């Protein structure tokens, strides 16, 4: 009985571990794509910004840019 | 020519986006496993600790536990 419960816990933990492995594999693939982009001359940091911007709605993007401009002006950035 | 370069950048960005989607899907699956574990009575927070501990080598785990005991003693924790 206790063994069955232990097995259930172990199986749940092992499912998490397999999924974490998969997730790590994909994170590695993402790193590879950025490395490939860098190798052909793109700026990986800017690409990450683009990915982030494309995830936002046009409204959210416009709002973020307005606030960013405001803060930049307040701090005397170009 | 400029179009070809733009296409290359767009394709790279889209590859990253597809991978990010996959990664998000797996993160959701992990959350589901923990929710399932919680539903049958396990403590998800402790399970996350177990997953972290199982990732470590026995040596690293022993070292971490020694230091943890030391700090606990220093701060008067049981």
mmCIF file with all atom_site columns, C-alpha atoms in Angstrom, chain B:
data_model
loop_
_atom_site.group_PDB
_atom_site.id
_atom_site.type_symbol
_atom_site.label_atom_id
_atom_site.label_alt_id
_atom_site.label_comp_id
_atom_site.label_asym_id
_atom_site.label_entity_id
_atom_site.label_seq_id
_atom_site.pdbx_PDB_ins_code
_atom_site.Cartn_x
_atom_site.Cartn_y
_atom_site.Cartn_z
_atom_site.occupancy
_atom_site.B_iso_or_equiv
_atom_site.pdbx_formal_charge
_atom_site.auth_seq_id
_atom_site.auth_comp_id
_atom_site.auth_asym_id
_atom_site.auth_atom_id
_atom_site.pdbx_PDB_model_num
ATOM 1  C CA . UNK B 1 1  ? 18.714 41.316 -52.238 1.00 0.00 ? 1  UNK B CA 1
ATOM 2  C CA . UNK B 1 2  ? 17.552 43.347 -49.234 1.00 0.00 ? 2  UNK B CA 1
ATOM 3  C CA . UNK B 1 3  ? 14.416 41.230 -49.374 1.00 0.00 ? 3  UNK B CA 1
ATOM 4  C CA . UNK B 1 4  ? 16.414 38.023 -49.136 1.00 0.00 ? 4  UNK B CA 1
ATOM 5  C CA . UNK B 1 5  ? 18.194 39.342 -46.059 1.00 0.00 ? 5  UNK B CA 1
ATOM 6  C CA . UNK B 1 6  ? 14.896 40.409 -44.514 1.00 0.00 ? 6  UNK B CA 1
ATOM 7  C CA . UNK B 1 7  ? 13.473 36.962 -45.217 1.00 0.00 ? 7  UNK B CA 1
ATOM 8  C CA . UNK B 1 8  ? 16.427 35.334 -43.516 1.00 0.00 ? 8  UNK B CA 1
ATOM 9  C CA . UNK B 1 9  ? 15.931 37.466 -40.421 1.00 0.00 ? 9  UNK B CA 1
ATOM 10 C CA . UNK B 1 10 ? 12.190 36.807 -40.437 1.00 0.00 ? 10 UNK B CA 1
ATOM 11 C CA . UNK B 1 11 ? 12.728 33.059 -40.731 1.00 0.00 ? 11 UNK B CA 1
ATOM 12 C CA . UNK B 1 12 ? 15.189 33.078 -37.837 1.00 0.00 ? 12 UNK B CA 1
ATOM 13 C CA . UNK B 1 13 ? 12.755 35.069 -35.674 1.00 0.00 ? 13 UNK B CA 1
ATOM 14 C CA . UNK B 1 14 ? 9.916  32.703 -36.589 1.00 0.00 ? 14 UNK B CA 1
ATOM 15 C CA . UNK B 1 15 ? 12.028 29.679 -35.645 1.00 0.00 ? 15 UNK B CA 1
ATOM 16 C CA . UNK B 1 16 ? 12.690 31.247 -32.236 1.00 0.00 ? 16 UNK B CA 1
ATOM 17 C CA . UNK B 1 17 ? 8.976  31.998 -31.851 1.00 0.00 ? 17 UNK B CA 1
ATOM 18 C CA . UNK B 1 18 ? 7.962  28.424 -32.675 1.00 0.00 ? 18 UNK B CA 1
ATOM 19 C CA . UNK B 1 19 ? 10.495 27.080 -30.161 1.00 0.00 ? 19 UNK B CA 1
ATOM 20 C CA . UNK B 1 20 ? 9.335  29.560 -27.502 1.00 0.00 ? 20 UNK B CA 1
ATOM 21 C CA . UNK B 1 21 ? 5.769  28.319 -28.095 1.00 0.00 ? 21 UNK B CA 1
ATOM 22 C CA . UNK B 1 22 ? 6.906  24.708 -27.630 1.00 0.00 ? 22 UNK B CA 1
ATOM 23 C CA . UNK B 1 23 ? 8.794  25.647 -24.483 1.00 0.00 ? 23 UNK B CA 1
ATOM 24 C CA . UNK B 1 24 ? 5.719  27.376 -23.107 1.00 0.00 ? 24 UNK B CA 1
ATOM 25 C CA . UNK B 1 25 ? 3.634  24.287 -23.882 1.00 0.00 ? 25 UNK B CA 1
ATOM 26 C CA . UNK B 1 26 ? 6.033  22.106 -21.900 1.00 0.00 ? 26 UNK B CA 1
ATOM 27 C CA . UNK B 1 27 ? 6.085  24.580 -18.993 1.00 0.00 ? 27 UNK B CA 1
ATOM 28 C CA . UNK B 1 28 ? 2.274  24.302 -18.997 1.00 0.00 ? 28 UNK B CA 1
ATOM 29 C CA . UNK B 1 29 ? 2.531  20.494 -18.981 1.00 0.00 ? 29 UNK B CA 1
ATOM 30 C CA . UNK B 1 30 ? 4.867  20.683 -15.968 1.00 0.00 ? 30 UNK B CA 1
ATOM 31 C CA . UNK B 1 31 ? 2.384  22.927 -14.179 1.00 0.00 ? 31 UNK B CA 1
ATOM 32 C CA . UNK B 1 32 ? -0.333 20.351 -14.968 1.00 0.00 ? 32 UNK B CA 1
ATOM 33 C CA . UNK B 1 33 ? 1.703  17.515 -13.439 1.00 0.00 ? 33 UNK B CA 1
ATOM 34 C CA . UNK B 1 34 ? 2.178  19.501 -10.235 1.00 0.00 ? 34 UNK B CA 1
ATOM 35 C CA . UNK B 1 35 ? -1.549 20.343 -10.191 1.00 0.00 ? 35 UNK B CA 1
ATOM 36 C CA . UNK B 1 36 ? -2.332 16.653 -10.608 1.00 0.00 ? 36 UNK B CA 1
ATOM 37 C CA . UNK B 1 37 ? 0.078  15.786 -7.778  1.00 0.00 ? 37 UNK B CA 1
ATOM 38 C CA . UNK B 1 38 ? -1.523 18.402 -5.560  1.00 0.00 ? 38 UNK B CA 1
ATOM 39 C CA . UNK B 1 39 ? -4.983 17.024 -6.377  1.00 0.00 ? 39 UNK B CA 1
ATOM 40 C CA . UNK B 1 40 ? -3.951 13.605 -5.014  1.00 0.00 ? 40 UNK B CA 1
ATOM 41 C CA . UNK B 1 41 ? -2.474 15.144 -1.869  1.00 0.00 ? 41 UNK B CA 1
ATOM 42 C CA . UNK B 1 42 ? 1.210  15.815 -2.602  1.00 0.00 ? 42 UNK B CA 1
ATOM 43 C CA . UNK B 1 43 ? 2.921  19.094 -1.706  1.00 0.00 ? 43 UNK B CA 1
ATOM 44 C CA . UNK B 1 44 ? 4.028  20.674 -4.992  1.00 0.00 ? 44 UNK B CA 1
ATOM 45 C CA . UNK B 1 45 ? 6.583  22.937 -3.340  1.00 0.00 ? 45 UNK B CA 1
ATOM 46 C CA . UNK B 1 46 ? 8.336  19.981 -1.705  1.00 0.00 ? 46 UNK B CA 1
ATOM 47 C CA . UNK B 1 47 ? 8.185  18.060 -4.983  1.00 0.00 ? 47 UNK B CA 1
ATOM 48 C CA . UNK B 1 48 ? 10.001 20.933 -6.700  1.00 0.00 ? 48 UNK B CA 1
ATOM 49 C CA . UNK B 1 49 ? 12.682 20.662 -4.015  1.00 0.00 ? 49 UNK B CA 1
ATOM 50 C CA . UNK B 1 50 ? 12.963 16.929 -4.669  1.00 0.00 ? 50 UNK B CA 1
ATOM 51 C CA . UNK B 1 51 ? 13.354 17.518 -8.414  1.00 0.00 ? 51 UNK B CA 1
ATOM 52 C CA . UNK B 1 52 ? 16.130 20.010 -7.645  1.00 0.00 ? 52 UNK B CA 1
ATOM 53 C CA . UNK B 1 53 ? 17.865 17.638 -5.207  1.00 0.00 ? 53 UNK B CA 1
ATOM 54 C CA . UNK B 1 54 ? 17.723 14.695 -7.643  1.00 0.00 ? 54 UNK B CA 1
ATOM 55 C CA . UNK B 1 55 ? 19.452 16.833 -10.266 1.00 0.00 ? 55 UNK B CA 1
ATOM 56 C CA . UNK B 1 56 ? 22.469 17.253 -7.969  1.00 0.00 ? 56 UNK B CA 1
ATOM 57 C CA . UNK B 1 57 ? 25.310 14.745 -7.522  1.00 0.00 ? 57 UNK B CA 1
ATOM 58 C CA . UNK B 1 58 ? 25.399 13.000 -4.092  1.00 0.00 ? 58 UNK B CA 1
ATOM 59 C CA . UNK B 1 59 ? 28.564 15.016 -3.305  1.00 0.00 ? 59 UNK B CA 1
ATOM 60 C CA . UNK B 1 60 ? 26.959 18.345 -4.173  1.00 0.00 ? 60 UNK B CA 1
ATOM 61 C CA . UNK B 1 61 ? 23.860 17.359 -2.222  1.00 0.00 ? 61 UNK B CA 1
ATOM 62 C CA . UNK B 1 62 ? 25.916 16.438 0.865   1.00 0.00 ? 62 UNK B CA 1
ATOM 63 C CA . UNK B 1 63 ? 27.875 19.680 0.613   1.00 0.00 ? 63 UNK B CA 1
ATOM 64 C CA . UNK B 1 64 ? 24.722 21.725 0.275   1.00 0.00 ? 64 UNK B CA 1
ATOM 65 C CA . UNK B 1 65 ? 23.179 19.991 3.293   1.00 0.00 ? 65 UNK B CA 1
ATOM 66 C CA . UNK B 1 66 ? 26.291 20.614 5.415   1.00 0.00 ? 66 UNK B CA 1
ATOM 67 C CA . UNK B 1 67 ? 26.304 24.309 4.568   1.00 0.00 ? 67 UNK B CA 1
ATOM 68 C CA . UNK B 1 68 ? 22.542 24.536 5.054   1.00 0.00 ? 68 UNK B CA 1
ATOM 69 C CA . UNK B 1 69 ? 22.887 22.968 8.558   1.00 0.00 ? 69 UNK B CA 1
ATOM 70 C CA . UNK B 1 70 ? 25.680 25.406 9.349   1.00 0.00 ? 70 UNK B CA 1
ATOM 71 C CA . UNK B 1 71 ? 23.601 28.421 8.342   1.00 0.00 ? 71 UNK B CA 1
ATOM 72 C CA . UNK B 1 72 ? 20.548 27.082 10.170  1.00 0.00 ? 72 UNK B CA 1
ATOM 73 C CA . UNK B 1 73 ? 22.619 26.672 13.345  1.00 0.00 ? 73 UNK B CA 1
ATOM 74 C CA . UNK B 1 74 ? 24.057 30.175 12.915  1.00 0.00 ? 74 UNK B CA 1
ATOM 75 C CA . UNK B 1 75 ? 20.543 31.608 12.732  1.00 0.00 ? 75 UNK B CA 1
ATOM 76 C CA . UNK B 1 76 ? 19.107 29.434 15.499  1.00 0.00 ? 76 UNK B CA 1
ATOM 77 C CA . UNK B 1 77 ? 16.730 27.505 13.200  1.00 0.00 ? 77 UNK B CA 1
ATOM 78 C CA . UNK B 1 78 ? 15.667 24.212 14.845  1.00 0.00 ? 78 UNK B CA 1
#
